[in-house]
mmCIF file of C-alpha atoms in Angstrom:
data_model
loop_
_atom_site.group_PDB
_atom_site.id
_atom_site.type_symbol
_atom_site.label_atom_id
_atom_site.label_comp_id
_atom_site.label_asym_id
_atom_site.label_seq_id
_atom_site.Cartn_x
_atom_site.Cartn_y
_atom_site.Cartn_z
ATOM 1 C CA MET A 1 34.611 12.924 79.483
ATOM 2 C CA VAL A 2 31.766 15.410 79.614
ATOM 3 C CA LEU A 3 29.640 13.297 77.270
ATOM 4 C CA SER A 4 30.217 10.083 79.237
ATOM 5 C CA GLY A 5 29.212 11.860 82.467
ATOM 6 C CA TYR A 6 26.066 13.126 80.772
ATOM 7 C CA ILE A 7 25.189 9.657 79.490
ATOM 8 C CA LYS A 8 25.724 8.147 82.952
ATOM 9 C CA SER A 9 23.362 10.754 84.416
ATOM 10 C CA LEU A 10 20.642 9.502 82.053
ATOM 11 C CA VAL A 11 20.640 6.067 83.690
ATOM 12 C CA THR A 12 17.811 6.031 86.190
ATOM 13 C CA PRO A 13 18.366 4.729 89.725
ATOM 14 C CA LEU A 14 15.962 1.872 88.918
ATOM 15 C CA GLN A 15 17.898 0.938 85.786
ATOM 16 C CA ALA A 16 21.151 1.099 87.763
ATOM 17 C CA LYS A 17 19.723 -1.444 90.249
ATOM 18 C CA LYS A 18 18.749 -3.757 87.397
ATOM 19 C CA ASP A 19 22.140 -3.317 85.715
ATOM 20 C CA LYS A 20 23.959 -4.170 88.962
ATOM 21 C CA ARG A 21 22.011 -7.404 89.338
ATOM 22 C CA LYS A 22 22.668 -8.300 85.697
ATOM 23 C CA LEU A 23 26.413 -7.746 86.199
ATOM 24 C CA LEU A 24 26.386 -9.968 89.296
ATOM 25 C CA TYR A 25 24.438 -12.598 87.325
ATOM 26 C CA ASP A 26 26.973 -12.462 84.474
ATOM 27 C CA THR A 27 29.919 -12.941 86.839
ATOM 28 C CA MET A 28 28.493 -15.420 89.367
ATOM 29 C CA ILE A 29 29.984 -18.846 89.871
ATOM 30 C CA VAL A 30 28.664 -21.772 91.871
ATOM 31 C CA LYS A 31 30.445 -21.907 95.239
ATOM 32 C CA ASN A 32 31.069 -25.650 95.458
ATOM 33 C CA PRO A 33 30.002 -29.107 94.195
ATOM 34 C CA TYR A 34 27.384 -29.454 96.956
ATOM 35 C CA VAL A 35 25.636 -26.299 95.730
ATOM 36 C CA GLN A 36 25.782 -27.549 92.137
ATOM 37 C CA SER A 37 24.254 -30.868 93.138
ATOM 38 C CA ALA A 38 21.434 -29.163 95.095
ATOM 39 C CA LEU A 39 20.882 -26.757 92.190
ATOM 40 C CA ASN A 40 20.578 -29.620 89.691
ATOM 41 C CA SER A 41 18.061 -31.374 91.924
ATOM 42 C CA LYS A 42 15.929 -28.251 92.366
ATOM 43 C CA VAL A 43 15.957 -27.458 88.651
ATOM 44 C CA ASN A 44 14.976 -31.036 87.772
ATOM 45 C CA ARG A 45 11.981 -30.839 90.136
ATOM 46 C CA ILE A 46 10.905 -27.465 88.741
ATOM 47 C CA VAL A 47 11.121 -28.817 85.182
ATOM 48 C CA ALA A 48 9.181 -31.943 86.194
ATOM 49 C CA ASN A 49 6.343 -29.676 87.382
ATOM 50 C CA ARG A 50 6.461 -27.369 84.375
ATOM 51 C CA LYS A 51 2.821 -28.068 83.399
ATOM 52 C CA ARG A 52 1.564 -26.947 86.824
ATOM 53 C CA TYR A 53 3.633 -23.766 86.656
ATOM 54 C CA GLU A 54 2.431 -23.121 83.087
ATOM 55 C CA SER A 55 -1.176 -23.502 84.242
ATOM 56 C CA VAL A 56 -0.509 -20.553 86.566
ATOM 57 C CA SER A 57 1.551 -18.339 84.249
ATOM 58 C CA HIS A 58 -0.873 -18.856 81.348
ATOM 59 C CA ARG A 59 -3.685 -17.341 83.431
ATOM 60 C CA PHE A 60 -2.135 -13.916 82.852
ATOM 61 C CA VAL A 61 -1.924 -11.927 79.631
ATOM 62 C CA ASN A 62 1.570 -10.709 80.545
ATOM 63 C CA PRO A 63 3.817 -12.528 78.032
ATOM 64 C CA GLY A 64 6.939 -11.988 80.131
ATOM 65 C CA LEU A 65 5.691 -13.935 83.137
ATOM 66 C CA ARG A 66 6.910 -17.458 82.420
ATOM 67 C CA TRP A 67 6.441 -20.848 84.008
ATOM 68 C CA TYR A 68 10.005 -20.863 85.300
ATOM 69 C CA HIS A 69 9.389 -17.600 87.205
ATOM 70 C CA VAL A 70 6.528 -19.333 89.027
ATOM 71 C CA GLY A 71 8.805 -22.314 89.694
ATOM 72 C CA ILE A 72 11.548 -20.094 91.103
ATOM 73 C CA PHE A 73 9.132 -18.325 93.464
ATOM 74 C CA HIS A 74 7.710 -21.689 94.481
ATOM 75 C CA ASP A 75 11.161 -22.964 95.384
ATOM 76 C CA LEU A 76 12.180 -19.835 97.276
ATOM 77 C CA GLU A 77 8.928 -19.378 99.191
ATOM 78 C CA ALA A 78 7.716 -22.953 99.704
ATOM 79 C CA MET A 79 10.572 -25.319 98.814
ATOM 80 C CA GLN A 80 8.398 -26.591 95.924
ATOM 81 C CA ASP A 81 5.776 -27.917 98.348
ATOM 82 C CA PHE A 82 2.418 -27.818 96.546
ATOM 83 C CA SER A 83 0.552 -27.641 99.857
ATOM 84 C CA ARG A 84 2.106 -24.231 100.552
ATOM 85 C CA TYR A 85 1.172 -20.696 99.472
ATOM 86 C CA LEU A 86 3.378 -19.052 96.834
ATOM 87 C CA GLY A 87 3.173 -15.712 98.662
ATOM 88 C CA ASN A 88 4.930 -16.764 101.858
ATOM 89 C CA GLY A 89 5.177 -20.550 102.176
ATOM 90 C CA GLN A 90 2.372 -20.983 104.690
ATOM 91 C CA SER A 91 -0.212 -23.763 104.452
ATOM 92 C CA LEU A 92 -2.924 -23.382 101.816
ATOM 93 C CA LYS A 93 -5.460 -24.746 104.334
ATOM 94 C CA TYR A 94 -5.519 -21.634 106.549
ATOM 95 C CA LYS A 95 -5.523 -17.851 106.310
ATOM 96 C CA THR A 96 -1.969 -16.532 106.182
ATOM 97 C CA THR A 97 -0.607 -14.926 109.338
ATOM 98 C CA ILE A 98 2.537 -13.328 107.898
ATOM 99 C CA LYS A 99 2.961 -10.921 104.995
ATOM 100 C CA PRO A 100 0.777 -11.040 102.974
ATOM 101 C CA LYS A 101 -1.613 -11.581 105.897
ATOM 102 C CA GLY A 102 -5.182 -12.794 105.619
ATOM 103 C CA ARG A 103 -4.895 -14.624 102.290
ATOM 104 C CA GLY A 104 -6.661 -17.931 101.799
ATOM 105 C CA PRO A 105 -7.473 -20.591 102.525
ATOM 106 C CA PHE A 106 -7.044 -21.896 98.978
ATOM 107 C CA ALA A 107 -8.397 -25.051 97.359
ATOM 108 C CA SER A 108 -5.220 -25.661 95.349
ATOM 109 C CA PHE A 109 -1.648 -24.546 94.838
ATOM 110 C CA GLU A 110 -2.689 -22.968 91.544
ATOM 111 C CA ALA A 111 -5.437 -20.839 93.155
ATOM 112 C CA GLY A 112 -3.009 -19.621 95.804
ATOM 113 C CA ALA A 113 -0.265 -18.953 93.270
ATOM 114 C CA ILE A 114 -2.592 -16.857 91.107
ATOM 115 C CA ASP A 115 -3.571 -14.869 94.194
ATOM 116 C CA ALA A 116 0.079 -14.322 95.205
ATOM 117 C CA ILE A 117 1.041 -13.163 91.713
ATOM 118 C CA LYS A 118 -1.814 -10.639 91.685
ATOM 119 C CA ILE A 119 -1.079 -9.422 95.242
ATOM 120 C CA GLN A 120 2.599 -8.902 94.388
ATOM 121 C CA GLY A 121 1.763 -7.252 91.053
ATOM 122 C CA LEU A 122 3.852 -9.688 89.027
ATOM 123 C CA ASP A 123 1.163 -9.717 86.362
ATOM 124 C CA LYS A 124 1.905 -6.004 85.747
ATOM 125 C CA ILE A 125 5.707 -6.276 85.358
ATOM 126 C CA GLN A 126 6.894 -5.338 81.867
ATOM 127 C CA ASP A 127 10.675 -5.731 82.184
ATOM 128 C CA TRP A 128 11.544 -9.427 82.301
ATOM 129 C CA SER A 129 15.143 -8.954 81.139
ATOM 130 C CA ILE A 130 17.725 -10.677 83.353
ATOM 131 C CA GLY A 131 18.306 -7.532 85.414
ATOM 132 C CA GLY A 132 14.586 -6.745 85.524
ATOM 133 C CA THR A 133 13.706 -10.297 86.536
ATOM 134 C CA LEU A 134 16.265 -10.383 89.342
ATOM 135 C CA TYR A 135 15.169 -6.990 90.632
ATOM 136 C CA THR A 136 11.516 -8.120 90.568
ATOM 137 C CA ILE A 137 12.395 -11.323 92.430
ATOM 138 C CA GLU A 138 14.322 -9.327 95.021
ATOM 139 C CA LEU A 139 11.365 -6.966 95.513
ATOM 140 C CA TYR A 140 9.136 -9.986 96.098
ATOM 141 C CA ASN A 141 11.259 -10.803 99.140
ATOM 142 C CA GLY A 142 12.179 -7.220 100.039
ATOM 143 C CA GLU A 143 15.036 -4.797 99.402
ATOM 144 C CA GLY A 144 16.272 -4.859 102.994
ATOM 145 C CA TYR A 145 19.604 -6.461 102.164
ATOM 146 C CA SER A 146 20.724 -3.825 99.687
ATOM 147 C CA LYS A 147 18.870 -0.931 101.300
ATOM 148 C CA TYR A 148 19.855 -1.405 104.953
ATOM 149 C CA HIS A 149 22.863 -3.730 104.960
ATOM 150 C CA ASN A 150 24.714 -2.845 101.743
ATOM 151 C CA MET A 151 24.897 -6.474 100.674
ATOM 152 C CA ASN A 152 23.645 -8.725 97.901
ATOM 153 C CA SER A 153 20.426 -10.514 98.693
ATOM 154 C CA PRO A 154 20.798 -14.227 99.473
ATOM 155 C CA TYR A 155 17.331 -14.564 97.926
ATOM 156 C CA LEU A 156 19.148 -13.873 94.646
ATOM 157 C CA PHE A 157 22.765 -14.907 95.143
ATOM 158 C CA ALA A 158 22.991 -17.598 97.841
ATOM 159 C CA GLY A 159 25.216 -20.387 96.573
ATOM 160 C CA THR A 160 27.460 -17.989 94.622
ATOM 161 C CA GLN A 161 30.591 -16.022 95.434
ATOM 162 C CA HIS A 162 28.405 -12.880 95.629
ATOM 163 C CA TYR A 163 26.956 -13.905 99.001
ATOM 164 C CA THR A 164 28.672 -15.011 102.211
ATOM 165 C CA LYS A 165 26.469 -14.433 105.245
ATOM 166 C CA GLY A 166 23.732 -12.315 106.771
ATOM 167 C CA LYS A 167 20.037 -13.161 106.533
ATOM 168 C CA TYR A 168 16.638 -12.048 107.750
ATOM 169 C CA ASP A 169 15.458 -14.891 109.974
ATOM 170 C CA LYS A 170 11.948 -13.367 110.147
ATOM 171 C CA ASP A 171 10.227 -10.265 108.839
ATOM 172 C CA GLY A 172 12.136 -7.200 110.000
ATOM 173 C CA HIS A 173 14.866 -9.076 111.916
ATOM 174 C CA PHE A 174 18.337 -9.328 110.373
ATOM 175 C CA ASN A 175 20.966 -11.721 111.726
ATOM 176 C CA PRO A 176 24.434 -10.754 110.383
ATOM 177 C CA GLU A 177 25.910 -14.189 111.178
ATOM 178 C CA LEU A 178 23.153 -16.370 109.734
ATOM 179 C CA VAL A 179 23.985 -18.064 106.417
ATOM 180 C CA SER A 180 21.212 -18.830 103.942
ATOM 181 C CA SER A 181 20.917 -22.495 103.035
ATOM 182 C CA GLN A 182 18.793 -21.755 99.956
ATOM 183 C CA ILE A 183 19.941 -21.726 96.374
ATOM 184 C CA GLY A 184 19.491 -18.165 95.144
ATOM 185 C CA ALA A 185 17.129 -17.190 92.355
ATOM 186 C CA ALA A 186 19.948 -16.139 90.033
ATOM 187 C CA LEU A 187 21.382 -19.665 89.855
ATOM 188 C CA LEU A 188 17.926 -21.164 89.403
ATOM 189 C CA LEU A 189 17.140 -18.670 86.646
ATOM 190 C CA ARG A 190 20.372 -19.350 84.773
ATOM 191 C CA GLU A 191 19.798 -23.101 84.763
ATOM 192 C CA LEU A 192 16.092 -22.827 83.880
ATOM 193 C CA LEU A 193 16.827 -20.501 80.967
ATOM 194 C CA LYS A 194 18.939 -23.284 79.478
ATOM 195 C CA VAL A 195 15.787 -25.442 79.532
ATOM 196 C CA GLY A 196 13.582 -22.732 78.043
#
């Protein structure tokens, strides 16, 4: 008993956050056939654009940052629209007006994606384990769900039994009744890892 308590105390709060997300990932199930169908469609589109995502991820020396990470962020932030900025989904043609503000305009999706990855520090991340990846993806969107509302982020777990309702409808404004219509990053990651 004493030894197990000591070992638990060695787990850092950051590692505990990663471990929690990994446990949720390991136990998640797709909510319904509609979600599975939408998930399959999204994954197929990400895979079809693998070369574009590789052209972004290969610009960085970080071996853990993979093409499918770029594809996941692209889906979550811009619904895989190549005319939109990876950092927040706004048009590449104009300077961004929401966080991160003042970025762009950009000549291409790739130029904007490289900028967003640098701004968010994704090129510096070392832990790309499942738990580390999910925690990094959550940080990209913000920790508000877990920090202020004691709930799993829909950015990660929408479409699974680990998320029901509650969503930020804009920066800093949480609506407890709003339901995310996105497919969460965890489901996308699981399916894309099967592809490689």
